[in-house]
Amino acid sequence: MENITSSPAVQLRGVFKRFDNVVAVEKMDLDISEGSLMTLLGPSGCGKTTILRMIAGLETPTEGDILIKGKRVNDTPIHKRNLGMIFQNYALFPHKTIFDNVAFGLKYRHVPKSDMKNKVFKALEMVRLPGVENRMPSQLSGGQQQRIALARAIVIEPDVLLMDEPLSALDENLREEMRREIDNLQRMLGVTTVFVTHDQREALSMSDKIVVMKDGLKQQEGGPEEVYNYPANHFVADFLGHSNFFNGEVVGLENKQVRVKANEGNEFIVESPGNWTVGARIELVIRAQKFKVFYKNQQPPEGSVNLLIGRIKDRSYMGGEVSYFVELETGTVIHAIDMAKLKPFRRGEDVGIQVAPRDCSLLSKTNGSA
Ligand SMILES: Nc1ncnc2c1ncn2[C@@H]1O[C@H](COP(=O)(O)OP(=O)(O)O)[C@@H](O)[C@H]1O
Ligand SMILES: [Mg+2]
């Protein structure tokens, strides 16, 4: 009777959430397919946690519907939704053993004792911490405690796993390790997951789909490569990666390539799939990582196209890469991040800069992008 494959595991339909006069979430539609990992990405205060809390049943939508496996759950209490949750402050029970922490959801669901033991041991193995069941949380490191929180969330075999900035309390190296851990575990279990973060690297590296949000509104939705390479508007281009922006207009159309003149004076050739017309006001977006920086007298990597001359104003060495601020002949300062050469360019040095037409993107200034 029931066609399981036809409904997404989680759906939001026209969901609004208002707190007094604050609109936390506006007109939100989401389809999260079974077994996938969707990330809600956006700055603090954009409504990410509120969405998770509504899926969990900790908040009720002011308007709209939430469906889990095709069934409307607006009025289903939290304990009747089979969800695993992990939050930033892992919140293990400090006076319970690891076993009792992991077993918590099973006890609550009246799972028989023998089953419980098997399930807890299996969950501890999955997070690669077998044998710690008799310890107390304080005897584990922060990273280990977060893995226990993960074990506690998956032990109940949830329909959906909800994670709210689970890595933000960890230091950089541990964060990278946990990111891979969560990614692998999610794929192995095939559990539908909604992951919340304000960190673009987390979002880009783990997600099947990313939903970029601002002020409660969805800005763009797509795979990591799609939102990174084809940002839908200025906000997305600015939030993901380091972007250079040039306001200007289309001055020519030449076999699939668009010639644009930036207000600051330079002209660029852009490969863009859009339907552009001469005279259209545009914003040109160039990622800092897409600019190549080379010696002024060196052969430019892309021939003569989009070739600029500039002087290094500032640079910071970051190991594998160098971040440069380069003043162009027009006076505009651009940001370029290039692979570190044996001898990175120094402040005051004259350099050639180039960007390939395929590495530029255009946003229309006439249909609402800021
Ligand atoms: N319980 C609440 N009462 C009033 N305002 C709230 C409440 N929860 C969240 N908000 C407001 O809703 C907006 C979205 O918050 P939140 O979902 O926590 O954002 P995020 O998780 O993206 O940082 C913010 O403006 C926040 O202040
Ligand atoms: Mg939050």
Coordinates of C-alpha atoms and ligand atoms in Angstrom, one line a residue:
M1 CA 0.0 0.0 0.0
E2 CA 2.5 2.5 1.1
N3 CA 5.0 3.7 -1.5
I4 CA 8.0 4.3 0.6
T5 CA 10.3 5.5 -2.2
S6 CA 7.9 8.2 -3.3
S7 CA 8.0 10.5 -0.2
P8 CA 11.1 12.2 1.0
A9 CA 12.1 11.2 4.5
V10 CA 11.4 14.7 5.8
Q11 CA 9.5 17.5 4.2
L12 CA 8.7 21.1 5.1
R13 CA 5.9 22.7 3.3
G14 CA 5.5 26.5 3.5
V15 CA 6.8 26.6 7.1
F16 CA 6.8 29.9 9.0
K17 CA 7.9 30.3 12.6
R18 CA 7.3 33.6 14.4
F19 CA 8.3 34.4 18.0
D20 CA 6.3 37.4 19.0
N21 CA 7.5 39.9 16.3
V22 CA 10.6 38.0 15.2
V23 CA 10.2 36.0 12.0
A24 CA 12.7 33.1 12.6
V25 CA 11.8 31.0 9.6
E26 CA 9.9 32.2 6.5
K27 CA 8.1 30.3 3.7
M28 CA 10.4 27.3 4.0
D29 CA 10.1 24.3 1.7
L30 CA 12.4 21.4 2.1
D31 CA 12.6 17.9 0.7
I32 CA 15.1 15.7 2.4
S33 CA 15.5 12.4 0.5
E34 CA 15.8 9.1 2.3
G35 CA 19.3 8.3 3.4
S36 CA 20.8 11.6 2.4
L37 CA 22.6 14.3 4.4
M38 CA 21.2 17.8 4.0
T39 CA 23.0 20.7 5.5
L40 CA 21.4 24.0 6.6
L41 CA 24.1 26.6 6.2
G42 CA 24.0 30.2 7.2
P43 CA 25.1 32.9 9.7
S44 CA 24.1 32.9 13.3
G45 CA 20.4 33.9 13.8
C46 CA 19.2 32.8 10.3
G47 CA 16.8 30.2 11.7
K48 CA 18.8 26.9 11.4
T49 CA 18.2 25.7 14.9
T50 CA 14.5 26.7 14.8
I51 CA 14.1 24.4 11.7
L52 CA 15.8 21.5 13.5
R53 CA 13.7 22.1 16.6
M54 CA 10.5 22.1 14.5
I55 CA 11.5 18.8 12.9
A56 CA 12.3 17.4 16.3
G57 CA 9.0 18.5 17.8
L58 CA 10.5 21.0 20.2
E59 CA 8.8 23.9 18.4
T60 CA 5.5 24.0 16.5
P61 CA 5.4 25.8 13.2
T62 CA 3.3 29.0 13.2
E63 CA 2.2 28.1 9.6
G64 CA 2.8 25.2 7.2
D65 CA 3.4 21.5 7.6
I66 CA 6.2 19.2 8.6
L67 CA 6.1 15.6 7.3
I68 CA 8.2 12.7 8.2
K69 CA 8.0 9.7 5.9
G70 CA 5.0 11.3 4.2
K71 CA 3.0 11.7 7.4
R72 CA 2.1 15.1 8.8
V73 CA 3.7 15.4 12.3
N74 CA 2.8 18.9 13.4
D75 CA 0.9 17.5 16.3
T76 CA 3.0 14.5 17.1
P77 CA 4.9 14.9 20.3
I78 CA 8.7 14.6 20.4
H79 CA 8.7 11.1 22.0
K80 CA 6.6 9.7 19.3
R81 CA 9.0 10.9 16.5
N82 CA 11.8 8.4 16.1
L83 CA 14.7 10.9 15.9
G84 CA 18.3 11.0 17.0
M85 CA 19.6 14.3 18.1
I86 CA 23.1 15.7 18.7
F87 CA 23.8 19.2 19.8
Q88 CA 26.9 21.4 20.2
N89 CA 27.3 20.9 23.9
Y90 CA 27.2 17.1 23.8
A91 CA 25.2 17.1 27.0
L92 CA 26.0 13.6 28.3
F93 CA 24.5 12.8 31.7
P94 CA 27.6 13.4 33.9
H95 CA 26.6 11.0 36.7
K96 CA 25.7 8.1 34.4
T97 CA 28.2 5.6 33.0
I98 CA 28.8 5.6 29.2
F99 CA 26.7 2.4 29.0
D100 CA 23.7 4.2 30.7
N101 CA 24.2 7.3 28.6
V102 CA 24.1 5.3 25.3
A103 CA 21.3 3.0 26.6
F104 CA 19.1 6.0 27.6
G105 CA 16.9 6.1 24.5
L106 CA 16.5 2.3 24.6
K107 CA 15.4 2.2 28.3
Y108 CA 12.9 4.9 27.4
R109 CA 11.6 2.7 24.6
H110 CA 11.4 -0.4 26.9
V111 CA 13.9 -2.4 24.9
P112 CA 14.6 -5.8 26.6
K113 CA 17.8 -6.0 28.7
S114 CA 19.6 -8.5 26.5
D115 CA 18.9 -6.6 23.3
M116 CA 19.9 -3.4 25.0
K117 CA 23.4 -4.7 25.7
N118 CA 23.9 -5.9 22.2
K119 CA 22.7 -2.6 20.7
V120 CA 24.9 -0.5 23.1
F121 CA 28.0 -2.5 22.3
K122 CA 27.3 -2.4 18.6
A123 CA 26.9 1.4 18.8
L124 CA 30.1 1.9 20.7
E125 CA 31.9 -0.2 18.1
M126 CA 30.5 1.9 15.3
V127 CA 31.9 5.1 16.9
R128 CA 35.1 3.2 17.4
L129 CA 35.1 3.3 21.2
P130 CA 34.5 -0.3 22.2
G131 CA 35.2 -1.1 25.8
V132 CA 34.5 2.3 27.4
E133 CA 31.0 1.4 28.7
N134 CA 31.9 1.4 32.4
R135 CA 33.7 4.8 32.3
M136 CA 32.2 8.1 33.3
P137 CA 31.9 11.0 30.7
S138 CA 34.5 13.0 32.6
Q139 CA 37.0 10.3 31.9
L140 CA 36.8 10.8 28.2
S141 CA 38.1 13.6 26.0
G142 CA 35.9 16.1 24.3
G143 CA 36.1 14.3 21.0
Q144 CA 35.3 11.0 22.6
Q145 CA 32.4 12.4 24.5
Q146 CA 31.0 13.7 21.2
R147 CA 31.4 10.2 19.7
I148 CA 29.4 8.9 22.7
A149 CA 26.7 11.4 21.9
L150 CA 26.7 10.1 18.3
A151 CA 26.4 6.5 19.6
R152 CA 23.5 7.6 21.8
A153 CA 21.8 9.1 18.9
I154 CA 22.2 6.2 16.5
V155 CA 21.5 3.3 19.0
I156 CA 17.8 3.8 18.7
E157 CA 18.0 3.4 14.9
P158 CA 16.4 6.7 14.3
D159 CA 14.4 7.6 11.1
V160 CA 16.2 10.9 11.0
L161 CA 19.4 12.1 12.7
L162 CA 19.4 15.8 13.6
M163 CA 22.7 17.5 14.3
D164 CA 23.0 21.1 15.5
E165 CA 26.6 22.4 15.1
P166 CA 27.9 19.2 16.6
L167 CA 31.5 20.0 15.9
S168 CA 31.8 23.7 16.9
A169 CA 33.0 22.9 20.5
L170 CA 35.9 20.9 19.2
D171 CA 39.3 22.2 18.2
E172 CA 40.4 22.4 14.5
N173 CA 42.2 18.9 14.1
L174 CA 39.5 17.1 16.1
R175 CA 36.8 18.8 14.1
E176 CA 38.3 17.5 10.8
E177 CA 38.5 13.9 12.2
M178 CA 34.9 14.0 13.6
R179 CA 33.7 15.4 10.3
R180 CA 35.0 12.3 8.5
E181 CA 33.6 10.1 11.3
I182 CA 30.1 11.5 11.0
D183 CA 30.3 11.4 7.2
N184 CA 31.4 7.7 7.2
L185 CA 28.9 6.6 9.8
Q186 CA 26.0 8.4 8.1
R187 CA 26.8 6.7 4.8
M188 CA 27.3 3.3 6.5
L189 CA 24.0 3.5 8.3
G190 CA 22.2 5.3 5.4
V191 CA 20.3 7.4 8.0
T192 CA 18.6 10.5 6.7
T193 CA 20.4 13.4 8.4
V194 CA 19.9 17.1 8.8
F195 CA 23.1 18.8 9.7
V196 CA 23.3 22.4 10.8
T197 CA 26.4 24.5 10.6
H198 CA 27.6 28.1 9.9
D199 CA 30.9 26.6 8.7
Q200 CA 31.1 26.4 4.9
R201 CA 33.9 23.8 4.9
E202 CA 31.8 21.4 6.9
A203 CA 28.9 22.0 4.6
L204 CA 30.9 21.6 1.4
S205 CA 32.7 18.4 2.5
M206 CA 29.9 16.4 4.0
S207 CA 26.6 17.3 2.3
D208 CA 24.6 15.6 -0.5
K209 CA 22.6 18.9 -0.6
I210 CA 23.2 22.3 1.0
V211 CA 20.5 24.8 1.8
V212 CA 21.9 28.3 2.2
M213 CA 19.9 30.5 4.5
K214 CA 19.7 34.2 5.5
D215 CA 17.2 35.9 7.7
G216 CA 14.9 32.8 7.9
L217 CA 14.8 32.6 4.1
K218 CA 16.2 30.0 1.8
Q219 CA 18.7 31.6 -0.6
Q220 CA 19.8 28.6 -2.6
E221 CA 19.6 24.8 -2.5
G222 CA 21.9 22.4 -4.4
G223 CA 24.8 20.1 -4.3
P224 CA 28.1 21.4 -2.9
E225 CA 29.7 22.1 -6.3
E226 CA 26.5 23.7 -7.6
V227 CA 26.2 26.3 -4.8
Y228 CA 29.9 26.9 -4.7
N229 CA 30.4 27.3 -8.5
Y230 CA 27.0 28.8 -9.4
P231 CA 26.0 31.0 -6.5
A232 CA 22.4 32.2 -7.0
N233 CA 23.0 35.7 -5.5
H234 CA 25.5 38.0 -3.9
F235 CA 24.9 36.7 -0.4
V236 CA 25.6 33.1 -1.4
A237 CA 28.7 34.1 -3.3
D238 CA 29.9 36.1 -0.4
F239 CA 29.1 33.5 2.3
L240 CA 30.8 30.6 0.5
G241 CA 34.4 31.2 -0.3
H242 CA 36.3 34.4 -0.7
S243 CA 34.8 36.3 -3.6
N244 CA 35.7 39.5 -5.5
F245 CA 32.8 41.5 -6.8
F246 CA 32.8 43.9 -9.7
N247 CA 29.7 45.9 -10.7
G248 CA 29.4 46.6 -14.4
E249 CA 27.6 46.0 -17.6
V250 CA 27.5 43.6 -20.5
V251 CA 29.3 45.2 -23.5
G252 CA 29.5 42.3 -25.9
L253 CA 28.4 38.8 -26.7
E254 CA 30.8 36.6 -28.6
N255 CA 30.2 32.8 -29.2
K256 CA 28.9 31.8 -25.8
Q257 CA 31.2 34.3 -24.1
V258 CA 30.1 37.5 -22.5
R259 CA 32.3 40.6 -22.5
V260 CA 31.7 42.7 -19.4
K261 CA 33.1 46.1 -18.5
A262 CA 33.5 46.7 -14.8
N263 CA 32.8 50.2 -13.5
E264 CA 36.3 50.3 -12.1
G265 CA 37.7 50.2 -15.7
N266 CA 38.8 46.6 -16.5
E267 CA 37.1 44.4 -19.1
F268 CA 36.6 40.7 -18.6
I269 CA 35.5 37.8 -20.8
V270 CA 33.2 35.5 -18.9
E271 CA 31.8 32.1 -19.8
S272 CA 28.2 32.2 -18.6
P273 CA 25.3 30.0 -19.4
G274 CA 22.7 32.8 -18.9
N275 CA 20.8 34.7 -21.5
W276 CA 22.6 38.1 -21.4
T277 CA 21.9 41.2 -23.4
V278 CA 24.2 44.0 -24.2
G279 CA 23.7 46.9 -21.7
A280 CA 22.5 44.6 -18.9
R281 CA 23.7 45.6 -15.5
I282 CA 25.6 42.8 -13.8
E283 CA 27.8 41.8 -10.9
L284 CA 30.8 39.8 -11.8
V285 CA 32.0 37.3 -9.2
I286 CA 35.5 35.9 -9.1
R287 CA 36.7 33.6 -6.4
A288 CA 40.0 34.5 -4.8
Q289 CA 41.2 31.0 -5.5
K290 CA 40.6 31.4 -9.2
F291 CA 43.1 34.2 -9.8
K292 CA 46.5 33.1 -10.8
V293 CA 49.4 35.3 -9.7
F294 CA 52.7 35.1 -11.7
Y295 CA 55.8 37.1 -12.6
K296 CA 55.0 40.0 -14.8
N297 CA 57.4 38.9 -17.6
Q298 CA 56.2 35.3 -17.4
Q299 CA 54.0 33.6 -20.0
P300 CA 50.4 33.9 -18.7
P301 CA 48.8 30.5 -18.2
E302 CA 45.6 31.4 -20.2
G303 CA 47.1 33.3 -23.1
S304 CA 46.1 37.0 -23.3
V305 CA 42.5 36.7 -22.0
N306 CA 41.6 38.5 -18.7
L307 CA 45.2 39.5 -18.2
L308 CA 45.8 42.1 -15.5
I309 CA 48.8 43.9 -14.1
G310 CA 49.1 44.7 -10.4
R311 CA 51.3 45.3 -7.4
I312 CA 51.2 43.2 -4.3
K313 CA 49.9 45.3 -1.4
D314 CA 49.7 42.7 1.2
R315 CA 50.1 39.0 1.6
S316 CA 49.8 36.3 4.2
Y317 CA 51.5 33.0 3.9
M318 CA 49.2 30.1 4.9
G319 CA 51.5 27.1 4.3
G320 CA 50.1 25.5 1.1
E321 CA 48.6 28.7 -0.1
V322 CA 49.3 32.4 -0.1
S323 CA 46.6 35.0 0.3
Y324 CA 47.5 38.2 -1.7
F325 CA 45.9 41.6 -1.9
V326 CA 46.8 43.1 -5.3
E327 CA 46.3 46.6 -6.4
L328 CA 45.4 46.7 -10.1
E329 CA 46.4 49.6 -12.5
T330 CA 42.8 50.9 -12.1
G331 CA 43.4 51.2 -8.3
T332 CA 41.0 48.4 -7.4
V333 CA 42.4 45.9 -4.9
I334 CA 41.6 42.3 -5.5
H335 CA 42.0 39.3 -3.3
A336 CA 43.8 36.3 -4.8
I337 CA 44.7 33.0 -3.1
D338 CA 47.3 31.0 -5.0
M339 CA 49.3 27.9 -4.4
A340 CA 52.5 28.8 -2.5
K341 CA 55.5 28.8 -4.7
L342 CA 59.0 28.1 -3.3
K343 CA 59.4 31.9 -3.0
P344 CA 56.0 33.6 -2.6
F345 CA 55.7 37.2 -4.0
R346 CA 56.6 40.0 -1.7
R347 CA 54.9 43.2 -0.8
G348 CA 55.6 45.8 -3.5
E349 CA 56.3 43.3 -6.2
D350 CA 54.7 43.8 -9.7
V351 CA 52.8 40.8 -10.9
G352 CA 50.6 39.5 -13.6
I353 CA 47.1 38.3 -12.6
Q354 CA 44.8 36.2 -14.7
V355 CA 41.4 34.5 -14.4
A356 CA 40.0 32.0 -16.9
P357 CA 36.6 32.9 -18.5
R358 CA 35.1 29.7 -17.1
D359 CA 36.1 30.7 -13.6
C360 CA 34.1 33.9 -13.6
S361 CA 30.4 34.0 -12.9
L362 CA 27.7 36.7 -13.5
L363 CA 24.8 37.8 -11.4
S364 CA 22.1 39.9 -12.8
K365 CA 21.6 43.3 -11.0
T366 CA 18.2 43.8 -12.5
N367 CA 16.3 40.9 -10.9
G368 CA 16.7 41.6 -7.3
S369 CA 20.2 40.5 -6.3
A370 CA 21.8 43.1 -3.9
Ligands
LIG1 N1 12.5 30.9 21.8 C1 12.7 32.0 21.1 N2 12.1 33.2 21.4 C2 12.3 34.3 20.7 N3 13.1 34.4 19.6 C3 13.8 33.3 19.2 C4 13.6 32.0 19.9 N4 14.4 31.1 19.3 C5 15.0 31.7 18.3 N5 14.6 33.0 18.2 C6 15.1 34.0 17.2 O1 14.8 33.4 15.9 C7 15.9 33.7 15.0 C8 16.5 32.5 14.5 O2 17.2 31.8 15.6 P1 17.9 30.4 15.4 O3 17.0 29.4 14.8 O4 18.5 30.0 16.8 O5 19.1 30.8 14.4 P2 20.5 30.0 14.1 O6 20.4 28.6 14.7 O7 20.6 30.0 12.6 O8 21.6 30.8 14.8 C9 16.9 34.6 15.8 O9 16.5 36.0 15.5 C10 16.5 34.3 17.2 O10 16.8 35.4 18.1
MG2 MG 21.7 27.7 16.1

